[in-house]
């Protein structure tokens, strides 16, 4: 039998299972999250998703800044900034009709991100009260 020696790698950073699931969710739905952020938040939404994407690609645990960005993305997907003039500069949220099929997709995407954030322990009762 042949055995390969196990070599330690200092570059490997352990993640909590919930954080791994969050990273997997963001990876799986990366394009959809990007499109939704642009529809709901315009350029600012695109910058938010890009910053979150870059931060999630970095090794290490979720930082406070990334947590803040992910919670802001959650608020964006749930429509909390829909009529905030200071937030959306080129958003198309006013053009969305309730019977538009994209609304269902946006809701599923928002619910999925919410579940991933809860699974990672990044969303608690104080965040629900703030929402």
Short mmCIF file of N, CA and C in Angstrom, two decimals:
data_model
loop_
_atom_site.label_atom_id
_atom_site.label_comp_id
_atom_site.label_asym_id
_atom_site.label_seq_id
_atom_site.Cartn_x
_atom_site.Cartn_y
_atom_site.Cartn_z
N UNK A 1 0.83 -1.17 0.00
CA UNK A 1 0.00 0.00 0.00
C UNK A 1 0.87 1.24 0.00
N UNK A 2 0.36 2.23 -0.64
CA UNK A 2 1.06 3.50 -0.69
C UNK A 2 0.28 4.53 0.14
N UNK A 3 1.01 5.23 0.93
CA UNK A 3 0.42 6.26 1.75
C UNK A 3 1.06 7.59 1.43
N UNK A 4 0.24 8.60 1.38
CA UNK A 4 0.76 9.95 1.19
C UNK A 4 0.88 10.60 2.56
N UNK A 5 1.98 11.24 2.81
CA UNK A 5 2.10 11.92 4.10
C UNK A 5 1.17 13.13 4.14
N UNK A 6 0.63 13.38 5.29
CA UNK A 6 -0.24 14.54 5.47
C UNK A 6 0.63 15.73 5.84
N UNK A 7 0.50 16.75 5.05
CA UNK A 7 1.28 17.95 5.32
C UNK A 7 0.34 19.04 5.80
N UNK A 8 0.76 19.75 6.79
CA UNK A 8 -0.08 20.84 7.29
C UNK A 8 0.04 22.03 6.36
N UNK A 9 -1.02 22.75 6.25
CA UNK A 9 -1.07 23.92 5.39
C UNK A 9 -1.54 25.10 6.22
N UNK A 10 -0.70 26.07 6.35
CA UNK A 10 -1.03 27.25 7.16
C UNK A 10 -2.08 28.13 6.49
N UNK A 11 -2.33 27.92 5.20
CA UNK A 11 -3.30 28.74 4.48
C UNK A 11 -4.73 28.28 4.72
N UNK A 12 -4.92 27.10 5.26
CA UNK A 12 -6.26 26.59 5.50
C UNK A 12 -6.82 27.25 6.74
N UNK A 13 -7.98 27.87 6.57
CA UNK A 13 -8.64 28.56 7.67
C UNK A 13 -9.96 27.85 7.93
N UNK A 14 -10.18 27.38 9.15
CA UNK A 14 -11.45 26.70 9.44
C UNK A 14 -12.60 27.70 9.47
N UNK A 15 -13.75 27.26 8.99
CA UNK A 15 -14.97 28.06 9.01
C UNK A 15 -16.01 27.31 9.80
N UNK A 16 -16.90 28.07 10.40
CA UNK A 16 -18.05 27.47 11.04
C UNK A 16 -18.95 26.90 9.95
N UNK A 17 -19.69 25.82 10.23
CA UNK A 17 -20.56 25.24 9.20
C UNK A 17 -21.57 26.23 8.64
N UNK A 18 -22.12 27.10 9.49
CA UNK A 18 -23.08 28.10 9.01
C UNK A 18 -22.44 29.11 8.07
N UNK A 19 -21.21 29.50 8.37
CA UNK A 19 -20.51 30.44 7.49
C UNK A 19 -20.19 29.78 6.16
N UNK A 20 -19.86 28.50 6.19
CA UNK A 20 -19.59 27.77 4.96
C UNK A 20 -20.86 27.71 4.11
N UNK A 21 -22.00 27.47 4.74
CA UNK A 21 -23.27 27.44 4.02
C UNK A 21 -23.60 28.81 3.43
N UNK A 22 -23.29 29.88 4.17
CA UNK A 22 -23.52 31.23 3.68
C UNK A 22 -22.66 31.50 2.45
N UNK A 23 -21.39 31.12 2.53
CA UNK A 23 -20.50 31.31 1.39
C UNK A 23 -20.96 30.49 0.19
N UNK A 24 -21.44 29.28 0.44
CA UNK A 24 -21.95 28.43 -0.64
C UNK A 24 -23.20 29.04 -1.26
N UNK A 25 -24.11 29.56 -0.43
CA UNK A 25 -25.31 30.20 -0.95
C UNK A 25 -24.95 31.39 -1.83
N UNK A 26 -24.04 32.21 -1.34
CA UNK A 26 -23.65 33.40 -2.10
C UNK A 26 -22.98 32.99 -3.40
N UNK A 27 -22.20 31.92 -3.38
CA UNK A 27 -21.53 31.43 -4.59
C UNK A 27 -22.54 30.87 -5.58
N UNK A 28 -23.51 30.11 -5.08
CA UNK A 28 -24.50 29.48 -5.95
C UNK A 28 -25.42 30.51 -6.62
N UNK A 29 -25.75 31.56 -5.89
CA UNK A 29 -26.70 32.56 -6.39
C UNK A 29 -26.05 33.91 -6.65
N UNK A 30 -24.79 33.88 -6.96
CA UNK A 30 -24.01 35.11 -7.15
C UNK A 30 -24.61 36.00 -8.24
N UNK A 31 -24.87 35.44 -9.40
CA UNK A 31 -25.40 36.24 -10.50
C UNK A 31 -26.80 36.75 -10.18
N UNK A 32 -27.63 35.92 -9.59
CA UNK A 32 -28.99 36.33 -9.26
C UNK A 32 -28.99 37.43 -8.22
N UNK A 33 -28.12 37.32 -7.21
CA UNK A 33 -28.01 38.37 -6.21
C UNK A 33 -27.54 39.68 -6.84
N UNK A 34 -26.61 39.58 -7.77
CA UNK A 34 -26.12 40.77 -8.46
C UNK A 34 -27.21 41.46 -9.26
N UNK A 35 -27.98 40.67 -10.01
CA UNK A 35 -29.06 41.24 -10.82
C UNK A 35 -30.14 41.86 -9.92
N UNK A 36 -30.48 41.15 -8.85
CA UNK A 36 -31.51 41.66 -7.93
C UNK A 36 -31.06 42.97 -7.28
N UNK A 37 -29.80 43.03 -6.90
CA UNK A 37 -29.29 44.25 -6.26
C UNK A 37 -29.32 45.43 -7.23
N UNK A 38 -29.03 45.18 -8.49
CA UNK A 38 -29.08 46.26 -9.49
C UNK A 38 -30.52 46.69 -9.72
N UNK A 39 -31.44 45.75 -9.79
CA UNK A 39 -32.85 46.09 -10.01
C UNK A 39 -33.39 46.90 -8.84
N UNK A 40 -33.05 46.49 -7.62
CA UNK A 40 -33.62 47.12 -6.44
C UNK A 40 -32.82 48.31 -5.92
N UNK A 41 -31.52 48.35 -6.24
CA UNK A 41 -30.69 49.41 -5.67
C UNK A 41 -29.83 50.17 -6.63
N UNK A 42 -29.92 49.87 -7.91
CA UNK A 42 -29.13 50.59 -8.90
C UNK A 42 -27.63 50.37 -8.70
N UNK A 43 -26.86 51.41 -8.96
CA UNK A 43 -25.40 51.30 -8.84
C UNK A 43 -24.96 51.02 -7.41
N UNK A 44 -25.65 51.60 -6.46
CA UNK A 44 -25.29 51.36 -5.06
C UNK A 44 -25.51 49.88 -4.69
N UNK A 45 -26.57 49.30 -5.19
CA UNK A 45 -26.81 47.88 -4.97
C UNK A 45 -25.73 47.01 -5.59
N UNK A 46 -25.28 47.39 -6.80
CA UNK A 46 -24.20 46.66 -7.46
C UNK A 46 -22.92 46.75 -6.66
N UNK A 47 -22.61 47.94 -6.16
CA UNK A 47 -21.40 48.09 -5.34
C UNK A 47 -21.49 47.27 -4.06
N UNK A 48 -22.67 47.20 -3.48
CA UNK A 48 -22.87 46.43 -2.26
C UNK A 48 -22.62 44.94 -2.50
N UNK A 49 -23.17 44.41 -3.58
CA UNK A 49 -22.96 42.99 -3.89
C UNK A 49 -21.51 42.73 -4.22
N UNK A 50 -20.88 43.60 -4.99
CA UNK A 50 -19.47 43.41 -5.33
C UNK A 50 -18.58 43.42 -4.09
N UNK A 51 -18.84 44.33 -3.17
CA UNK A 51 -18.04 44.39 -1.93
C UNK A 51 -18.27 43.15 -1.09
N UNK A 52 -19.51 42.69 -1.02
CA UNK A 52 -19.81 41.47 -0.25
C UNK A 52 -19.15 40.26 -0.88
N UNK A 53 -19.20 40.18 -2.20
CA UNK A 53 -18.59 39.07 -2.92
C UNK A 53 -17.08 39.01 -2.66
N UNK A 54 -16.43 40.16 -2.76
CA UNK A 54 -14.98 40.21 -2.53
C UNK A 54 -14.63 39.83 -1.10
N UNK A 55 -15.42 40.30 -0.14
CA UNK A 55 -15.14 39.99 1.26
C UNK A 55 -15.37 38.51 1.56
N UNK A 56 -16.38 37.92 0.94
CA UNK A 56 -16.64 36.50 1.18
C UNK A 56 -15.57 35.61 0.56
N UNK A 57 -14.87 36.11 -0.44
CA UNK A 57 -13.79 35.34 -1.07
C UNK A 57 -12.52 35.34 -0.23
N UNK A 58 -12.44 36.23 0.74
CA UNK A 58 -11.25 36.32 1.59
C UNK A 58 -11.30 35.21 2.65
N UNK A 59 -10.15 34.67 2.99
CA UNK A 59 -10.13 33.67 4.06
C UNK A 59 -10.39 34.32 5.41
N UNK A 60 -10.83 33.52 6.33
CA UNK A 60 -11.07 34.02 7.68
C UNK A 60 -12.55 34.12 7.99
N UNK A 61 -12.84 34.45 9.23
CA UNK A 61 -14.24 34.55 9.64
C UNK A 61 -14.91 35.79 9.06
N UNK A 62 -16.21 35.84 9.19
CA UNK A 62 -16.99 36.99 8.73
C UNK A 62 -16.70 38.18 9.65
N UNK A 63 -16.31 39.27 9.06
CA UNK A 63 -15.98 40.48 9.82
C UNK A 63 -17.26 41.28 10.11
N UNK A 64 -17.12 42.26 11.00
CA UNK A 64 -18.27 43.13 11.29
C UNK A 64 -18.70 43.91 10.06
N UNK A 65 -17.72 44.35 9.28
CA UNK A 65 -18.04 45.10 8.06
C UNK A 65 -18.82 44.24 7.06
N UNK A 66 -18.38 43.00 6.87
CA UNK A 66 -19.08 42.10 5.96
C UNK A 66 -20.47 41.80 6.49
N UNK A 67 -20.59 41.60 7.80
CA UNK A 67 -21.90 41.34 8.39
C UNK A 67 -22.83 42.52 8.12
N UNK A 68 -22.34 43.73 8.28
CA UNK A 68 -23.13 44.93 8.01
C UNK A 68 -23.55 44.98 6.54
N UNK A 69 -22.63 44.64 5.64
CA UNK A 69 -22.95 44.64 4.21
C UNK A 69 -24.01 43.59 3.88
N UNK A 70 -23.88 42.41 4.46
CA UNK A 70 -24.84 41.34 4.18
C UNK A 70 -26.22 41.69 4.73
N UNK A 71 -26.26 42.32 5.90
CA UNK A 71 -27.55 42.74 6.46
C UNK A 71 -28.17 43.86 5.61
N UNK A 72 -27.33 44.73 5.07
CA UNK A 72 -27.83 45.78 4.19
C UNK A 72 -28.37 45.17 2.89
N UNK A 73 -27.70 44.15 2.39
CA UNK A 73 -28.19 43.45 1.20
C UNK A 73 -29.52 42.77 1.50
N UNK A 74 -29.65 42.21 2.68
CA UNK A 74 -30.91 41.60 3.08
C UNK A 74 -32.03 42.64 3.09
N UNK A 75 -31.76 43.80 3.68
CA UNK A 75 -32.76 44.87 3.70
C UNK A 75 -33.11 45.31 2.28
N UNK A 76 -32.14 45.35 1.41
CA UNK A 76 -32.38 45.73 0.02
C UNK A 76 -33.30 44.72 -0.66
N UNK A 77 -33.01 43.42 -0.47
CA UNK A 77 -33.82 42.39 -1.11
C UNK A 77 -35.24 42.34 -0.55
N UNK A 78 -35.40 42.68 0.72
CA UNK A 78 -36.74 42.70 1.31
C UNK A 78 -37.50 43.98 0.99
N UNK A 79 -36.87 44.90 0.26
CA UNK A 79 -37.55 46.10 -0.19
C UNK A 79 -37.61 47.22 0.83
N UNK A 80 -36.77 47.15 1.85
CA UNK A 80 -36.79 48.19 2.87
C UNK A 80 -36.35 49.55 2.34
N UNK A 81 -35.59 49.55 1.25
CA UNK A 81 -35.09 50.80 0.67
C UNK A 81 -35.86 51.18 -0.60
N UNK A 82 -37.02 50.59 -0.80
CA UNK A 82 -37.74 50.75 -2.07
C UNK A 82 -38.04 52.20 -2.42
N UNK A 83 -38.42 52.98 -1.47
CA UNK A 83 -38.80 54.36 -1.77
C UNK A 83 -37.90 55.36 -1.04
N UNK A 84 -36.70 54.94 -0.73
CA UNK A 84 -35.73 55.82 -0.10
C UNK A 84 -34.95 56.53 -1.20
N UNK A 85 -35.17 57.82 -1.34
CA UNK A 85 -34.52 58.58 -2.41
C UNK A 85 -33.01 58.65 -2.25
N UNK A 86 -32.53 58.54 -1.02
CA UNK A 86 -31.10 58.59 -0.77
C UNK A 86 -30.40 57.28 -1.10
N UNK A 87 -31.17 56.22 -1.28
CA UNK A 87 -30.55 54.92 -1.48
C UNK A 87 -30.45 54.54 -2.94
N UNK A 88 -31.53 54.58 -3.66
CA UNK A 88 -31.52 54.07 -5.03
C UNK A 88 -31.38 55.21 -6.03
N UNK A 89 -30.37 55.08 -6.88
CA UNK A 89 -30.13 56.10 -7.89
C UNK A 89 -30.60 55.69 -9.28
N UNK A 90 -30.60 54.41 -9.55
CA UNK A 90 -31.03 53.95 -10.86
C UNK A 90 -31.84 52.69 -10.76
N UNK A 91 -32.54 52.53 -9.67
CA UNK A 91 -33.29 51.30 -9.42
C UNK A 91 -34.56 51.26 -10.26
N UNK A 92 -35.01 50.07 -10.54
CA UNK A 92 -36.22 49.87 -11.33
C UNK A 92 -37.35 49.34 -10.47
N UNK A 93 -37.27 49.53 -9.17
CA UNK A 93 -38.26 48.95 -8.27
C UNK A 93 -39.66 49.49 -8.54
N UNK A 94 -39.78 50.72 -8.98
CA UNK A 94 -41.09 51.29 -9.28
C UNK A 94 -41.74 50.65 -10.50
N UNK A 95 -40.95 50.03 -11.34
CA UNK A 95 -41.48 49.40 -12.54
C UNK A 95 -41.98 47.98 -12.29
N UNK A 96 -41.71 47.43 -11.11
CA UNK A 96 -42.11 46.06 -10.81
C UNK A 96 -43.58 46.01 -10.40
N UNK A 97 -44.32 45.16 -11.06
CA UNK A 97 -45.71 44.93 -10.72
C UNK A 97 -45.79 43.68 -9.85
N UNK A 98 -46.73 43.60 -8.94
CA UNK A 98 -46.83 42.43 -8.05
C UNK A 98 -47.01 41.11 -8.78
N UNK A 99 -47.64 41.13 -9.96
CA UNK A 99 -47.85 39.88 -10.69
C UNK A 99 -46.70 39.53 -11.63
N UNK A 100 -45.65 40.35 -11.63
CA UNK A 100 -44.46 40.09 -12.44
C UNK A 100 -43.74 38.87 -11.86
N UNK A 101 -43.36 37.90 -12.71
CA UNK A 101 -42.69 36.69 -12.21
C UNK A 101 -41.36 36.98 -11.50
N UNK A 102 -40.72 38.09 -11.81
CA UNK A 102 -39.45 38.40 -11.16
C UNK A 102 -39.65 38.71 -9.68
N UNK A 103 -40.83 39.17 -9.29
CA UNK A 103 -41.11 39.47 -7.89
C UNK A 103 -41.04 38.19 -7.06
N UNK A 104 -41.58 37.10 -7.60
CA UNK A 104 -41.50 35.81 -6.91
C UNK A 104 -40.06 35.37 -6.75
N UNK A 105 -39.27 35.55 -7.80
CA UNK A 105 -37.85 35.17 -7.74
C UNK A 105 -37.09 36.03 -6.72
N UNK A 106 -37.41 37.32 -6.68
CA UNK A 106 -36.77 38.21 -5.71
C UNK A 106 -37.12 37.79 -4.28
N UNK A 107 -38.37 37.39 -4.07
CA UNK A 107 -38.79 36.95 -2.73
C UNK A 107 -38.08 35.66 -2.34
N UNK A 108 -37.95 34.73 -3.26
CA UNK A 108 -37.24 33.48 -2.97
C UNK A 108 -35.77 33.74 -2.67
N UNK A 109 -35.19 34.65 -3.42
CA UNK A 109 -33.79 35.01 -3.20
C UNK A 109 -33.61 35.67 -1.84
N UNK A 110 -34.51 36.56 -1.48
CA UNK A 110 -34.45 37.23 -0.18
C UNK A 110 -34.63 36.23 0.96
N UNK A 111 -35.57 35.31 0.81
CA UNK A 111 -35.78 34.29 1.85
C UNK A 111 -34.57 33.37 1.98
N UNK A 112 -33.95 33.03 0.86
CA UNK A 112 -32.76 32.19 0.90
C UNK A 112 -31.59 32.88 1.59
N UNK A 113 -31.39 34.16 1.30
CA UNK A 113 -30.33 34.91 1.97
C UNK A 113 -30.63 35.03 3.45
N UNK A 114 -31.88 35.27 3.79
CA UNK A 114 -32.28 35.37 5.19
C UNK A 114 -31.98 34.05 5.92
N UNK A 115 -32.32 32.93 5.32
CA UNK A 115 -32.05 31.62 5.94
C UNK A 115 -30.55 31.38 6.08
N UNK A 116 -29.78 31.78 5.07
CA UNK A 116 -28.32 31.59 5.13
C UNK A 116 -27.71 32.46 6.23
N UNK A 117 -28.20 33.69 6.38
CA UNK A 117 -27.70 34.57 7.43
C UNK A 117 -28.07 34.04 8.81
N UNK A 118 -29.27 33.51 8.95
CA UNK A 118 -29.68 32.91 10.22
C UNK A 118 -28.84 31.68 10.53
N UNK A 119 -28.59 30.86 9.52
CA UNK A 119 -27.78 29.66 9.71
C UNK A 119 -26.35 29.97 10.12
N UNK A 120 -25.84 31.10 9.65
CA UNK A 120 -24.49 31.52 9.99
C UNK A 120 -24.43 32.26 11.32
N UNK A 121 -25.61 32.50 11.92
CA UNK A 121 -25.64 33.21 13.18
C UNK A 121 -25.42 34.70 13.05
N UNK A 122 -25.63 35.24 11.85
CA UNK A 122 -25.41 36.68 11.62
C UNK A 122 -26.68 37.49 11.74
N UNK A 123 -27.81 36.83 11.94
CA UNK A 123 -29.08 37.53 12.04
C UNK A 123 -29.74 37.09 13.33
N UNK A 124 -29.96 38.04 14.21
CA UNK A 124 -30.55 37.73 15.50
C UNK A 124 -31.77 38.57 15.76
N UNK A 125 -32.22 38.55 16.98
CA UNK A 125 -33.45 39.26 17.33
C UNK A 125 -33.29 40.77 17.24
N UNK A 126 -32.09 41.30 17.54
CA UNK A 126 -31.92 42.75 17.44
C UNK A 126 -32.01 43.21 15.99
N UNK A 127 -31.62 42.35 15.04
CA UNK A 127 -31.72 42.70 13.62
C UNK A 127 -33.18 42.67 13.18
N UNK A 128 -33.97 41.74 13.73
CA UNK A 128 -35.37 41.66 13.37
C UNK A 128 -36.12 42.88 13.88
N UNK A 129 -35.77 43.36 15.07
CA UNK A 129 -36.42 44.54 15.61
C UNK A 129 -36.05 45.79 14.82
N UNK A 130 -34.82 45.83 14.29
CA UNK A 130 -34.39 46.98 13.50
C UNK A 130 -35.05 47.00 12.14
N UNK A 131 -35.47 45.84 11.64
CA UNK A 131 -36.05 45.73 10.30
C UNK A 131 -37.46 46.21 10.23
#
